[in-house]
Amino acid sequence: MDPIPYRRETPGTQPPALWPDYRSTVLRSPRKPLIALPHTLSEVTGPIFSHDRLQPNDADLTSQHKDRPIGDRMIVAGRVIDENGRPVAGTLVEIWQANSAGRYFHARDSRDAPLDPNFTGGGRTITDDAGQYRFITIKPGYYPWQNHENAWRPAHIHFSVFGPSFVTRLICQMYFEGDPMLPFDPIYMSVPSEAGRKQLCAAFDYDLTVPGFGLGYRFDIVLRGRDATPFEADDHAH
Amino acid sequence: MPIESGWATVGPFFHAVLPWKDGGVMAGPETKGEPITILGRVLDAEENPINDALIELWQANAGGKYNHPEDTQSGEIDPSFQGFGRVAADAEGSFTVKTIKPGPVRGLGNSWQAPHIQISVFARGVLKRLVTRLYFEGGPGNEHDPVLALIEDEERRETLMAKPDPKESGRWHFTLRLGGPRETVFFDV
Ligand SMILES: [Fe+2]
């Protein structure tokens, strides 16, 4: 029996390969049409990671060094769901981000802003049975980049998620609702629809806020889903 | 219905997190199958090396079985082989992967897919990952592979072929070109 395919990408919801406002796409964007690949076993399978992959403090970016990092401590939490609204349980979520001064712990980030010896900016966790994840980190700073005159990235956290198959892989960036830099950012603006862009903005959340500790932000992530099958419909009836 | 979150580039600063230690070593001495080394390169449309690319690989084991619950083919999972690799390109846009040659995998209907490795390419300037496959030049089953057959321009099928090293067996060269006249075939999955 053929594997159940995933739903194809919804047209008009993802950034194009060539987006000249983001200069680096020009030489790194295929120009020949992509070839539509029907989903075989090679596409509906994918790596599944166990908790062995995790180190202590992987989900708490403020506890990975001797002292606390400088910056506004915050909780970033949410759910990973699929396009049918079902939780994606047991999936690896990885994040990376700049420190509170807007500098990455990275050899190629030579900008004139301080490194924080107590902040590497990398995190990793696995979603629970309800698809939930939770990180403790600090709010990332803005940083300038060379894309255009006076270019600044909005505050953001990079997210990498696998989901249950090769097809469900996602890398995205989390932004903050109301950030004034958003409309000037060609990476954010490469997501075609306003609804799609809004979906990438974390919202302040009182319920996630921990008294005396840090503000909470909610960020839900949606991975590709499958069309409901008669089998699944039947399953739901029970 | 919710819709898949919008993709973004990995940017240039993912190295502290994404490339795991030994991420390019997918197989060990105990792994069943023919050990191979893939010597890869990633180039842009002007053939400049892409020194900040990240490559992910996903493949079946030597028996053609994926380590995943939805692979209900007969055959056994090799406990020493997950089938996933992740490696960053170096300053020359090069990367090295040590793995085993995958077996053939069932295709749709009654077809069989020739041994292949699923490839994802991420980089600064790549807003959404690029998906392609690595096949082995001269490999058994390539001429009947249903995915290669989707590529009408036969010359372009060549872009998916890893080439055997002329001097050392078990070494395969594979170049990814993100544009230009010899642009690699990329798939919409
Ligand atoms: Fe960034």
Tab-separated table of C-alpha atoms in Angstrom, chain B:
chain	number	residue	atom	x	y	z
B	1	MET	CA	-7.320	25.256	9.486
B	2	PRO	CA	-3.861	26.426	10.502
B	3	ILE	CA	-1.287	26.686	7.721
B	4	GLU	CA	2.381	25.739	7.910
B	5	SER	CA	4.422	28.479	9.582
B	6	GLY	CA	6.390	30.682	7.196
B	7	TRP	CA	9.928	29.526	6.531
B	8	ALA	CA	13.010	31.640	7.080
B	9	THR	CA	16.658	31.277	6.236
B	10	VAL	CA	18.944	29.678	8.824
B	11	GLY	CA	21.107	32.791	8.425
B	12	PRO	CA	24.881	32.667	8.920
B	13	PHE	CA	24.936	32.047	12.682
B	14	PHE	CA	23.457	28.596	13.264
B	15	HIS	CA	26.745	26.824	13.930
B	16	ALA	CA	26.599	26.843	17.726
B	17	VAL	CA	23.471	24.684	17.644
B	18	LEU	CA	22.647	22.848	14.450
B	19	PRO	CA	25.772	20.984	13.319
B	20	TRP	CA	26.182	18.279	15.908
B	21	LYS	CA	29.530	16.875	16.784
B	22	ASP	CA	30.149	14.045	14.331
B	23	GLY	CA	26.948	14.989	12.520
B	24	GLY	CA	28.539	13.823	9.267
B	25	VAL	CA	29.394	10.399	10.665
B	26	MET	CA	26.173	8.509	10.048
B	27	ALA	CA	27.556	4.985	10.213
B	28	GLY	CA	30.036	3.238	12.478
B	29	PRO	CA	32.215	0.156	12.039
B	30	GLU	CA	29.375	-2.084	13.238
B	31	THR	CA	26.861	-0.709	10.716
B	32	LYS	CA	25.805	-3.248	8.114
B	33	GLY	CA	26.437	-2.375	4.492
B	34	GLU	CA	29.048	-0.921	2.194
B	35	PRO	CA	30.809	2.000	3.901
B	36	ILE	CA	31.060	5.075	1.708
B	37	THR	CA	32.418	8.588	2.034
B	38	ILE	CA	30.587	11.431	0.337
B	39	LEU	CA	32.756	14.408	-0.535
B	40	GLY	CA	30.269	17.169	-1.161
B	41	ARG	CA	30.445	20.762	-2.305
B	42	VAL	CA	27.878	23.548	-2.303
B	43	LEU	CA	28.179	26.285	-4.943
B	44	ASP	CA	26.146	29.353	-5.816
B	45	ALA	CA	24.946	30.409	-9.284
B	46	GLU	CA	28.426	31.733	-10.128
B	47	GLU	CA	30.159	28.625	-8.831
B	48	ASN	CA	31.420	30.401	-5.716
B	49	PRO	CA	31.646	28.072	-2.718
B	50	ILE	CA	28.890	28.569	-0.145
B	51	ASN	CA	30.782	28.546	3.122
B	52	ASP	CA	27.742	28.885	5.377
B	53	ALA	CA	25.543	26.072	4.112
B	54	LEU	CA	24.087	23.301	6.239
B	55	ILE	CA	23.315	19.930	4.683
B	56	GLU	CA	20.968	17.343	6.133
B	57	LEU	CA	20.774	13.775	4.893
B	58	TRP	CA	18.150	11.087	5.390
B	59	GLN	CA	18.453	7.571	4.059
B	60	ALA	CA	17.413	3.953	4.378
B	61	ASN	CA	19.797	1.353	5.757
B	62	ALA	CA	21.664	-1.202	3.684
B	63	GLY	CA	18.520	-3.347	3.542
B	64	GLY	CA	16.482	-0.453	2.150
B	65	LYS	CA	14.599	0.051	5.406
B	66	TYR	CA	14.000	3.383	7.094
B	67	ASN	CA	14.315	3.675	10.846
B	68	HIS	CA	10.778	5.010	11.190
B	69	PRO	CA	7.434	3.501	12.287
B	70	GLU	CA	5.780	4.190	8.933
B	71	ASP	CA	8.237	1.981	7.090
B	72	THR	CA	6.316	-1.295	7.176
B	73	GLN	CA	8.486	-2.995	4.558
B	74	SER	CA	9.895	-6.318	5.625
B	75	GLY	CA	13.497	-6.135	6.709
B	76	GLU	CA	15.219	-5.090	9.863
B	77	ILE	CA	16.250	-1.870	11.452
B	78	ASP	CA	19.993	-1.663	12.047
B	79	PRO	CA	20.341	-0.442	15.664
B	80	SER	CA	23.656	1.199	14.785
B	81	PHE	CA	22.135	3.295	12.013
B	82	GLN	CA	19.581	6.074	12.380
B	83	GLY	CA	19.923	7.268	8.800
B	84	PHE	CA	20.162	10.963	9.618
B	85	GLY	CA	23.169	13.194	9.084
B	86	ARG	CA	23.776	16.888	9.477
B	87	VAL	CA	26.930	18.706	8.508
B	88	ALA	CA	28.037	22.280	7.870
B	89	ALA	CA	30.011	23.294	4.798
B	90	ASP	CA	33.524	24.572	5.452
B	91	ALA	CA	35.302	27.662	4.075
B	92	GLU	CA	35.570	25.988	0.658
B	93	GLY	CA	31.902	25.008	0.627
B	94	SER	CA	32.942	21.392	1.176
B	95	PHE	CA	31.474	18.782	3.470
B	96	THR	CA	32.246	15.162	4.245
B	97	VAL	CA	29.788	12.440	5.200
B	98	LYS	CA	30.611	8.912	6.240
B	99	THR	CA	27.721	6.538	5.800
B	100	ILE	CA	26.746	3.290	4.116
B	101	LYS	CA	25.171	2.810	0.733
B	102	PRO	CA	21.400	2.583	1.181
B	103	GLY	CA	19.476	-0.325	-0.271
B	104	PRO	CA	16.651	0.104	-2.795
B	105	VAL	CA	13.362	1.328	-1.311
B	106	ARG	CA	9.809	0.685	-2.438
B	107	GLY	CA	8.323	3.398	-4.611
B	108	LEU	CA	4.680	4.109	-5.317
B	109	GLY	CA	2.624	1.300	-6.816
B	110	ASN	CA	4.854	-1.583	-7.791
B	111	SER	CA	7.888	0.534	-8.490
B	112	TRP	CA	11.276	0.414	-6.787
B	113	GLN	CA	13.473	3.384	-6.059
B	114	ALA	CA	17.166	3.063	-6.737
B	115	PRO	CA	19.506	3.630	-3.773
B	116	HIS	CA	19.311	7.307	-2.919
B	117	ILE	CA	19.795	9.786	-0.074
B	118	GLN	CA	17.368	12.593	0.680
B	119	ILE	CA	19.194	15.938	0.849
B	120	SER	CA	18.117	19.242	2.418
B	121	VAL	CA	20.181	22.377	1.796
B	122	PHE	CA	19.963	25.346	4.162
B	123	ALA	CA	22.000	28.545	3.955
B	124	ARG	CA	22.018	32.282	4.339
B	125	GLY	CA	20.112	33.512	1.288
B	126	VAL	CA	18.028	30.347	1.119
B	127	LEU	CA	14.688	31.365	2.583
B	128	LYS	CA	13.177	27.905	2.380
B	129	ARG	CA	15.235	24.743	2.380
B	130	LEU	CA	16.089	23.221	-0.978
B	131	VAL	CA	15.316	19.535	-1.368
B	132	THR	CA	17.117	17.180	-3.679
B	133	ARG	CA	18.334	13.592	-3.818
B	134	LEU	CA	21.702	11.972	-4.201
B	135	TYR	CA	21.873	8.909	-6.455
B	136	PHE	CA	24.935	6.851	-7.302
B	137	GLU	CA	26.193	7.092	-10.858
B	138	GLY	CA	25.887	3.753	-12.589
B	139	GLY	CA	23.906	2.438	-9.644
B	140	PRO	CA	21.556	-0.505	-10.032
B	141	GLY	CA	18.003	0.550	-10.708
B	142	ASN	CA	18.740	4.144	-11.717
B	143	GLU	CA	17.302	3.549	-15.180
B	144	HIS	CA	13.971	2.417	-13.690
B	145	ASP	CA	13.840	4.886	-10.814
B	146	PRO	CA	10.427	6.611	-10.803
B	147	VAL	CA	11.762	9.860	-9.335
B	148	LEU	CA	14.618	10.239	-11.809
B	149	ALA	CA	12.023	9.569	-14.503
B	150	LEU	CA	10.149	12.714	-13.396
B	151	ILE	CA	13.070	14.787	-14.688
B	152	GLU	CA	12.296	15.127	-18.380
B	153	ASP	CA	15.620	16.684	-19.351
B	154	GLU	CA	17.933	13.677	-19.113
B	155	GLU	CA	20.990	15.882	-18.870
B	156	ARG	CA	19.637	17.410	-15.704
B	157	ARG	CA	19.304	13.971	-14.092
B	158	GLU	CA	23.085	14.018	-14.036
B	159	THR	CA	22.994	16.761	-11.395
B	160	LEU	CA	21.730	14.206	-8.869
B	161	MET	CA	24.473	11.683	-9.564
B	162	ALA	CA	27.303	11.287	-7.102
B	163	LYS	CA	30.400	10.326	-9.095
B	164	PRO	CA	32.792	7.612	-7.963
B	165	ASP	CA	36.293	8.786	-7.156
B	166	PRO	CA	38.557	7.587	-9.974
B	167	LYS	CA	41.315	6.539	-7.575
B	168	GLU	CA	39.713	5.366	-4.375
B	169	SER	CA	36.694	3.117	-4.283
B	170	GLY	CA	33.984	3.923	-1.771
B	171	ARG	CA	34.514	7.665	-2.201
B	172	TRP	CA	31.820	9.618	-3.999
B	173	HIS	CA	31.861	13.227	-5.191
B	174	PHE	CA	28.648	15.207	-5.141
B	175	THR	CA	28.241	18.877	-6.052
B	176	LEU	CA	25.168	20.945	-5.292
B	177	ARG	CA	24.693	24.022	-7.470
B	178	LEU	CA	22.061	26.463	-6.241
B	179	GLY	CA	21.859	28.194	-9.624
B	180	GLY	CA	23.693	28.776	-12.871
B	181	PRO	CA	23.789	26.725	-16.066
B	182	ARG	CA	24.363	23.472	-14.210
B	183	GLU	CA	21.773	24.128	-11.490
B	184	THR	CA	20.949	21.024	-9.446
B	185	VAL	CA	17.456	19.601	-9.802
B	186	PHE	CA	15.427	20.527	-6.728
B	187	PHE	CA	12.114	19.010	-5.778
B	188	ASP	CA	8.869	20.350	-4.422
B	189	VAL	CA	7.934	17.975	-1.640
